[in-house]
């Protein structure tokens, strides 16, 4: 069974940076498409970024493009989200998610417990 454990959240001032990490265990990390989502208080969970293992490609939500960078280290079974120039509207619980290799698109099968990111103005 896949397990995901996020870390790296915290309180930061607007304009600052944070790097989130997600450690993957239980299966072969390199063949899973991985993603970051976030959920702000009172809002729906939203997509932030994805790293597809098939095409070794990335995709970002428009709201974070140019500020956030998703990356992965297959040797360390770890997914990262580098967040720069943070804004108060980035405040949310950030979740790591994994999609089974045979699923080409759609839902994610595994989720972490989330890590809180708070950006003060």
Short mmCIF file of N, CA and C in Angstrom, two decimals:
data_model
loop_
_atom_site.label_atom_id
_atom_site.label_comp_id
_atom_site.label_asym_id
_atom_site.label_seq_id
_atom_site.Cartn_x
_atom_site.Cartn_y
_atom_site.Cartn_z
N UNK A 1 0.83 -1.19 0.00
CA UNK A 1 0.00 0.00 0.00
C UNK A 1 0.88 1.25 0.00
N UNK A 2 0.51 2.20 -0.84
CA UNK A 2 1.27 3.44 -0.92
C UNK A 2 0.98 4.31 0.30
N UNK A 3 2.04 4.90 0.83
CA UNK A 3 1.91 5.89 1.89
C UNK A 3 2.65 7.15 1.50
N UNK A 4 2.05 8.28 1.83
CA UNK A 4 2.61 9.59 1.50
C UNK A 4 2.68 10.42 2.77
N UNK A 5 3.83 11.02 3.02
CA UNK A 5 4.01 11.84 4.21
C UNK A 5 4.61 13.18 3.80
N UNK A 6 3.82 14.24 4.00
CA UNK A 6 4.28 15.58 3.65
C UNK A 6 4.97 16.25 4.83
N UNK A 7 5.84 17.19 4.52
CA UNK A 7 6.48 18.02 5.53
C UNK A 7 6.93 19.31 4.87
N UNK A 8 7.33 20.27 5.70
CA UNK A 8 7.90 21.50 5.18
C UNK A 8 6.99 22.71 5.25
N UNK A 9 5.76 22.53 5.68
CA UNK A 9 4.86 23.66 5.81
C UNK A 9 5.28 24.56 6.96
N UNK A 10 4.62 25.72 7.05
CA UNK A 10 4.93 26.64 8.13
C UNK A 10 4.35 28.01 7.88
N UNK A 11 4.80 28.96 8.68
CA UNK A 11 4.36 30.35 8.58
C UNK A 11 5.47 31.16 7.92
N UNK A 12 5.10 31.93 6.90
CA UNK A 12 6.08 32.72 6.17
C UNK A 12 5.44 34.04 5.79
N UNK A 13 6.25 35.08 5.67
CA UNK A 13 5.73 36.37 5.23
C UNK A 13 5.55 36.40 3.72
N UNK A 14 4.66 37.25 3.27
CA UNK A 14 4.45 37.42 1.84
C UNK A 14 5.77 37.75 1.16
N UNK A 15 6.01 37.11 0.01
CA UNK A 15 7.26 37.28 -0.70
C UNK A 15 8.30 36.25 -0.34
N UNK A 16 8.05 35.49 0.71
CA UNK A 16 9.00 34.49 1.15
C UNK A 16 8.87 33.18 0.39
N UNK A 17 9.64 32.19 0.83
CA UNK A 17 9.70 30.89 0.15
C UNK A 17 9.58 29.75 1.15
N UNK A 18 9.07 28.65 0.66
CA UNK A 18 9.02 27.40 1.42
C UNK A 18 9.24 26.26 0.43
N UNK A 19 9.76 25.15 0.93
CA UNK A 19 9.86 23.93 0.11
C UNK A 19 9.15 22.80 0.84
N UNK A 20 8.14 22.28 0.19
CA UNK A 20 7.42 21.13 0.73
C UNK A 20 8.04 19.84 0.21
N UNK A 21 7.99 18.81 1.04
CA UNK A 21 8.48 17.49 0.65
C UNK A 21 7.37 16.47 0.88
N UNK A 22 7.39 15.42 0.08
CA UNK A 22 6.44 14.32 0.23
C UNK A 22 7.23 13.02 0.03
N UNK A 23 7.34 12.26 1.10
CA UNK A 23 8.05 10.98 1.02
C UNK A 23 7.06 9.87 0.68
N UNK A 24 7.37 9.11 -0.35
CA UNK A 24 6.53 8.04 -0.89
C UNK A 24 7.10 6.69 -0.45
N UNK A 25 6.23 5.78 -0.03
CA UNK A 25 6.68 4.44 0.32
C UNK A 25 5.62 3.42 -0.06
N UNK A 26 6.05 2.17 -0.21
CA UNK A 26 5.12 1.08 -0.45
C UNK A 26 5.10 0.54 -1.86
N UNK A 27 5.54 1.29 -2.81
CA UNK A 27 5.58 0.87 -4.22
C UNK A 27 6.78 1.52 -4.90
N UNK A 28 6.87 1.32 -6.23
CA UNK A 28 7.97 1.92 -7.00
C UNK A 28 7.63 3.35 -7.37
N UNK A 29 8.23 4.28 -6.68
CA UNK A 29 7.89 5.70 -6.81
C UNK A 29 8.01 6.21 -8.24
N UNK A 30 9.03 5.76 -8.96
CA UNK A 30 9.35 6.35 -10.26
C UNK A 30 8.25 6.19 -11.31
N UNK A 31 7.33 5.25 -11.12
CA UNK A 31 6.30 5.02 -12.13
C UNK A 31 4.94 5.58 -11.72
N UNK A 32 4.92 6.41 -10.70
CA UNK A 32 3.68 7.05 -10.27
C UNK A 32 3.67 8.51 -10.70
N UNK A 33 2.56 8.94 -11.28
CA UNK A 33 2.34 10.36 -11.47
C UNK A 33 2.01 10.96 -10.11
N UNK A 34 2.68 12.06 -9.81
CA UNK A 34 2.55 12.70 -8.51
C UNK A 34 2.03 14.11 -8.67
N UNK A 35 1.34 14.58 -7.66
CA UNK A 35 0.77 15.92 -7.75
C UNK A 35 0.68 16.57 -6.37
N UNK A 36 0.55 17.88 -6.40
CA UNK A 36 0.25 18.66 -5.21
C UNK A 36 -1.12 19.32 -5.39
N UNK A 37 -1.91 19.28 -4.33
CA UNK A 37 -3.18 19.98 -4.27
C UNK A 37 -3.16 20.85 -3.02
N UNK A 38 -4.13 21.74 -2.92
CA UNK A 38 -4.25 22.54 -1.70
C UNK A 38 -5.72 22.84 -1.42
N UNK A 39 -5.99 23.09 -0.16
CA UNK A 39 -7.36 23.43 0.25
C UNK A 39 -7.31 24.53 1.28
N UNK A 40 -7.87 25.66 0.91
CA UNK A 40 -7.96 26.80 1.82
C UNK A 40 -9.25 26.69 2.63
N UNK A 41 -9.31 27.34 3.78
CA UNK A 41 -10.51 27.27 4.62
C UNK A 41 -11.75 27.72 3.85
N UNK A 42 -12.78 26.90 3.90
CA UNK A 42 -14.03 27.24 3.25
C UNK A 42 -14.05 27.09 1.74
N UNK A 43 -12.98 26.53 1.18
CA UNK A 43 -12.90 26.38 -0.27
C UNK A 43 -12.72 24.93 -0.65
N UNK A 44 -12.98 24.66 -1.94
CA UNK A 44 -12.77 23.32 -2.47
C UNK A 44 -11.26 23.06 -2.62
N UNK A 45 -10.92 21.79 -2.57
CA UNK A 45 -9.54 21.43 -2.84
C UNK A 45 -9.23 21.72 -4.30
N UNK A 46 -8.04 22.28 -4.57
CA UNK A 46 -7.69 22.65 -5.93
C UNK A 46 -6.32 22.10 -6.31
N UNK A 47 -6.18 21.85 -7.60
CA UNK A 47 -4.94 21.36 -8.18
C UNK A 47 -3.88 22.46 -8.14
N UNK A 48 -2.65 22.07 -7.82
CA UNK A 48 -1.54 23.02 -7.81
C UNK A 48 -0.52 22.67 -8.91
N UNK A 49 -0.04 21.43 -8.90
CA UNK A 49 0.99 21.05 -9.87
C UNK A 49 1.04 19.53 -9.97
N UNK A 50 1.52 19.07 -11.13
CA UNK A 50 1.61 17.64 -11.38
C UNK A 50 2.93 17.32 -12.04
N UNK A 51 3.49 16.14 -11.72
CA UNK A 51 4.68 15.63 -12.38
C UNK A 51 4.33 14.27 -12.93
N UNK A 52 4.23 14.17 -14.24
CA UNK A 52 3.84 12.93 -14.90
C UNK A 52 5.05 12.06 -15.16
N UNK A 53 4.98 10.78 -14.75
CA UNK A 53 6.15 9.92 -14.94
C UNK A 53 6.28 9.48 -16.39
N UNK A 54 5.16 9.37 -17.12
CA UNK A 54 5.19 8.86 -18.49
C UNK A 54 5.97 9.78 -19.42
N UNK A 55 5.64 11.06 -19.36
CA UNK A 55 6.29 12.02 -20.26
C UNK A 55 7.36 12.82 -19.56
N UNK A 56 7.57 12.52 -18.27
CA UNK A 56 8.53 13.29 -17.48
C UNK A 56 8.24 14.78 -17.62
N UNK A 57 6.96 15.11 -17.55
CA UNK A 57 6.53 16.49 -17.78
C UNK A 57 5.81 17.04 -16.57
N UNK A 58 5.70 18.36 -16.52
CA UNK A 58 5.05 19.04 -15.41
C UNK A 58 3.89 19.90 -15.91
N UNK A 59 2.97 20.16 -15.00
CA UNK A 59 1.81 21.00 -15.29
C UNK A 59 1.49 21.80 -14.05
N UNK A 60 1.14 23.07 -14.24
CA UNK A 60 0.87 23.95 -13.11
C UNK A 60 -0.47 24.65 -13.26
N UNK A 61 -1.08 24.93 -12.11
CA UNK A 61 -2.24 25.81 -12.11
C UNK A 61 -1.76 27.21 -12.49
N UNK A 62 -2.63 27.95 -13.16
CA UNK A 62 -2.26 29.31 -13.57
C UNK A 62 -1.88 30.18 -12.38
N UNK A 63 -2.52 29.94 -11.25
CA UNK A 63 -2.31 30.78 -10.08
C UNK A 63 -0.91 30.65 -9.48
N UNK A 64 -0.20 29.57 -9.81
CA UNK A 64 1.14 29.36 -9.23
C UNK A 64 2.23 29.33 -10.28
N UNK A 65 1.86 29.38 -11.55
CA UNK A 65 2.84 29.28 -12.62
C UNK A 65 3.86 30.41 -12.51
N UNK A 66 5.13 30.05 -12.62
CA UNK A 66 6.19 31.04 -12.50
C UNK A 66 6.67 31.28 -11.09
N UNK A 67 5.93 30.79 -10.10
CA UNK A 67 6.32 30.95 -8.69
C UNK A 67 6.64 29.62 -8.02
N UNK A 68 5.93 28.57 -8.40
CA UNK A 68 6.11 27.25 -7.80
C UNK A 68 6.81 26.33 -8.79
N UNK A 69 7.60 25.40 -8.25
CA UNK A 69 8.25 24.40 -9.08
C UNK A 69 8.09 23.03 -8.44
N UNK A 70 7.52 22.09 -9.20
CA UNK A 70 7.39 20.72 -8.73
C UNK A 70 8.57 19.92 -9.25
N UNK A 71 9.11 19.06 -8.41
CA UNK A 71 10.22 18.22 -8.84
C UNK A 71 10.16 16.91 -8.06
N UNK A 72 10.95 15.94 -8.50
CA UNK A 72 10.98 14.67 -7.82
C UNK A 72 12.39 14.11 -7.85
N UNK A 73 12.72 13.37 -6.80
CA UNK A 73 13.99 12.66 -6.71
C UNK A 73 13.66 11.19 -6.56
N UNK A 74 13.75 10.46 -7.66
CA UNK A 74 13.36 9.04 -7.62
C UNK A 74 14.27 8.21 -6.74
N UNK A 75 15.51 8.64 -6.58
CA UNK A 75 16.43 7.90 -5.73
C UNK A 75 16.05 8.03 -4.25
N UNK A 76 15.39 9.13 -3.91
CA UNK A 76 14.98 9.37 -2.53
C UNK A 76 13.48 9.15 -2.32
N UNK A 77 12.79 8.72 -3.38
CA UNK A 77 11.33 8.50 -3.29
C UNK A 77 10.61 9.73 -2.75
N UNK A 78 11.01 10.88 -3.22
CA UNK A 78 10.50 12.13 -2.66
C UNK A 78 10.05 13.09 -3.76
N UNK A 79 8.90 13.69 -3.51
CA UNK A 79 8.35 14.74 -4.35
C UNK A 79 8.52 16.07 -3.63
N UNK A 80 8.81 17.12 -4.39
CA UNK A 80 9.02 18.44 -3.79
C UNK A 80 8.10 19.47 -4.43
N UNK A 81 7.86 20.54 -3.67
CA UNK A 81 7.21 21.71 -4.23
C UNK A 81 7.95 22.92 -3.68
N UNK A 82 8.72 23.55 -4.54
CA UNK A 82 9.40 24.79 -4.18
C UNK A 82 8.45 25.94 -4.44
N UNK A 83 8.18 26.71 -3.40
CA UNK A 83 7.23 27.81 -3.50
C UNK A 83 7.94 29.12 -3.23
N UNK A 84 7.99 29.97 -4.22
CA UNK A 84 8.65 31.27 -4.11
C UNK A 84 7.63 32.39 -4.26
N UNK A 85 8.02 33.57 -3.81
CA UNK A 85 7.14 34.74 -3.90
C UNK A 85 5.73 34.41 -3.41
N UNK A 86 5.68 33.86 -2.23
CA UNK A 86 4.39 33.43 -1.67
C UNK A 86 3.48 34.61 -1.40
N UNK A 87 2.18 34.37 -1.57
CA UNK A 87 1.16 35.39 -1.37
C UNK A 87 0.18 34.92 -0.31
N UNK A 88 -0.50 35.83 0.36
CA UNK A 88 -1.48 35.42 1.37
C UNK A 88 -2.52 34.44 0.81
N UNK A 89 -2.86 34.57 -0.44
CA UNK A 89 -3.85 33.66 -1.04
C UNK A 89 -3.31 32.25 -1.27
N UNK A 90 -2.03 32.04 -1.03
CA UNK A 90 -1.47 30.69 -1.09
C UNK A 90 -1.68 29.93 0.22
N UNK A 91 -2.21 30.61 1.23
CA UNK A 91 -2.47 29.96 2.51
C UNK A 91 -3.46 28.83 2.34
N UNK A 92 -3.07 27.63 2.78
CA UNK A 92 -3.90 26.45 2.60
C UNK A 92 -3.20 25.25 3.24
N UNK A 93 -3.93 24.17 3.33
CA UNK A 93 -3.31 22.87 3.62
C UNK A 93 -2.91 22.27 2.27
N UNK A 94 -1.66 21.87 2.18
CA UNK A 94 -1.13 21.32 0.93
C UNK A 94 -1.04 19.80 1.05
N UNK A 95 -1.55 19.13 0.02
CA UNK A 95 -1.60 17.68 0.01
C UNK A 95 -0.80 17.13 -1.17
N UNK A 96 -0.11 16.05 -0.89
CA UNK A 96 0.59 15.29 -1.91
C UNK A 96 -0.34 14.16 -2.35
N UNK A 97 -0.34 13.83 -3.65
CA UNK A 97 -1.20 12.78 -4.16
C UNK A 97 -0.46 11.94 -5.19
N UNK A 98 -0.85 10.67 -5.29
CA UNK A 98 -0.23 9.75 -6.24
C UNK A 98 -1.29 9.02 -7.05
N UNK A 99 -1.00 8.83 -8.33
CA UNK A 99 -1.91 8.13 -9.23
C UNK A 99 -1.28 6.83 -9.67
N UNK A 100 -2.07 5.74 -9.64
CA UNK A 100 -1.60 4.43 -10.07
C UNK A 100 -1.10 4.49 -11.52
N UNK A 101 -0.01 3.77 -11.83
CA UNK A 101 0.60 3.83 -13.16
C UNK A 101 -0.34 3.46 -14.30
N UNK A 102 -1.29 2.55 -14.08
CA UNK A 102 -2.16 2.12 -15.18
C UNK A 102 -3.28 3.11 -15.46
N UNK A 103 -3.46 4.08 -14.58
CA UNK A 103 -4.50 5.08 -14.78
C UNK A 103 -3.88 6.24 -15.53
N UNK A 104 -4.39 6.53 -16.72
CA UNK A 104 -3.75 7.56 -17.56
C UNK A 104 -4.16 8.97 -17.16
N UNK A 105 -5.31 9.11 -16.54
CA UNK A 105 -5.75 10.45 -16.15
C UNK A 105 -6.85 10.31 -15.12
N UNK A 106 -7.32 11.44 -14.60
CA UNK A 106 -8.44 11.42 -13.69
C UNK A 106 -8.01 11.45 -12.25
N UNK A 107 -8.66 10.64 -11.45
CA UNK A 107 -8.50 10.73 -10.01
C UNK A 107 -7.13 10.27 -9.54
N UNK A 108 -6.80 10.68 -8.35
CA UNK A 108 -5.59 10.24 -7.68
C UNK A 108 -5.99 9.21 -6.62
N UNK A 109 -5.14 8.22 -6.49
CA UNK A 109 -5.50 7.06 -5.67
C UNK A 109 -5.04 7.16 -4.22
N UNK A 110 -4.01 7.92 -3.97
CA UNK A 110 -3.43 7.99 -2.63
C UNK A 110 -3.17 9.44 -2.25
N UNK A 111 -3.38 9.72 -0.97
CA UNK A 111 -3.23 11.09 -0.48
C UNK A 111 -2.46 11.11 0.82
N UNK A 112 -1.68 12.17 1.01
CA UNK A 112 -1.02 12.37 2.29
C UNK A 112 -1.96 13.06 3.27
N UNK A 113 -1.43 13.32 4.46
CA UNK A 113 -2.25 13.90 5.52
C UNK A 113 -2.31 15.42 5.43
N UNK A 114 -1.43 16.00 4.65
CA UNK A 114 -1.44 17.45 4.45
C UNK A 114 -0.46 18.17 5.36
N UNK A 115 -0.01 19.32 4.89
CA UNK A 115 0.87 20.18 5.67
C UNK A 115 0.39 21.63 5.50
N UNK A 116 0.32 22.34 6.61
CA UNK A 116 -0.25 23.69 6.60
C UNK A 116 0.78 24.71 6.14
N UNK A 117 0.37 25.56 5.20
CA UNK A 117 1.18 26.69 4.76
C UNK A 117 0.37 27.96 5.05
N UNK A 118 0.96 28.86 5.81
CA UNK A 118 0.30 30.11 6.14
C UNK A 118 1.21 31.27 5.71
N UNK A 119 0.66 32.16 4.90
CA UNK A 119 1.42 33.30 4.39
C UNK A 119 0.80 34.58 4.97
N UNK A 120 1.59 35.30 5.73
CA UNK A 120 1.10 36.53 6.35
C UNK A 120 1.42 37.73 5.46
N UNK A 121 0.53 38.71 5.52
CA UNK A 121 0.70 39.90 4.67
C UNK A 121 1.52 40.97 5.37
#
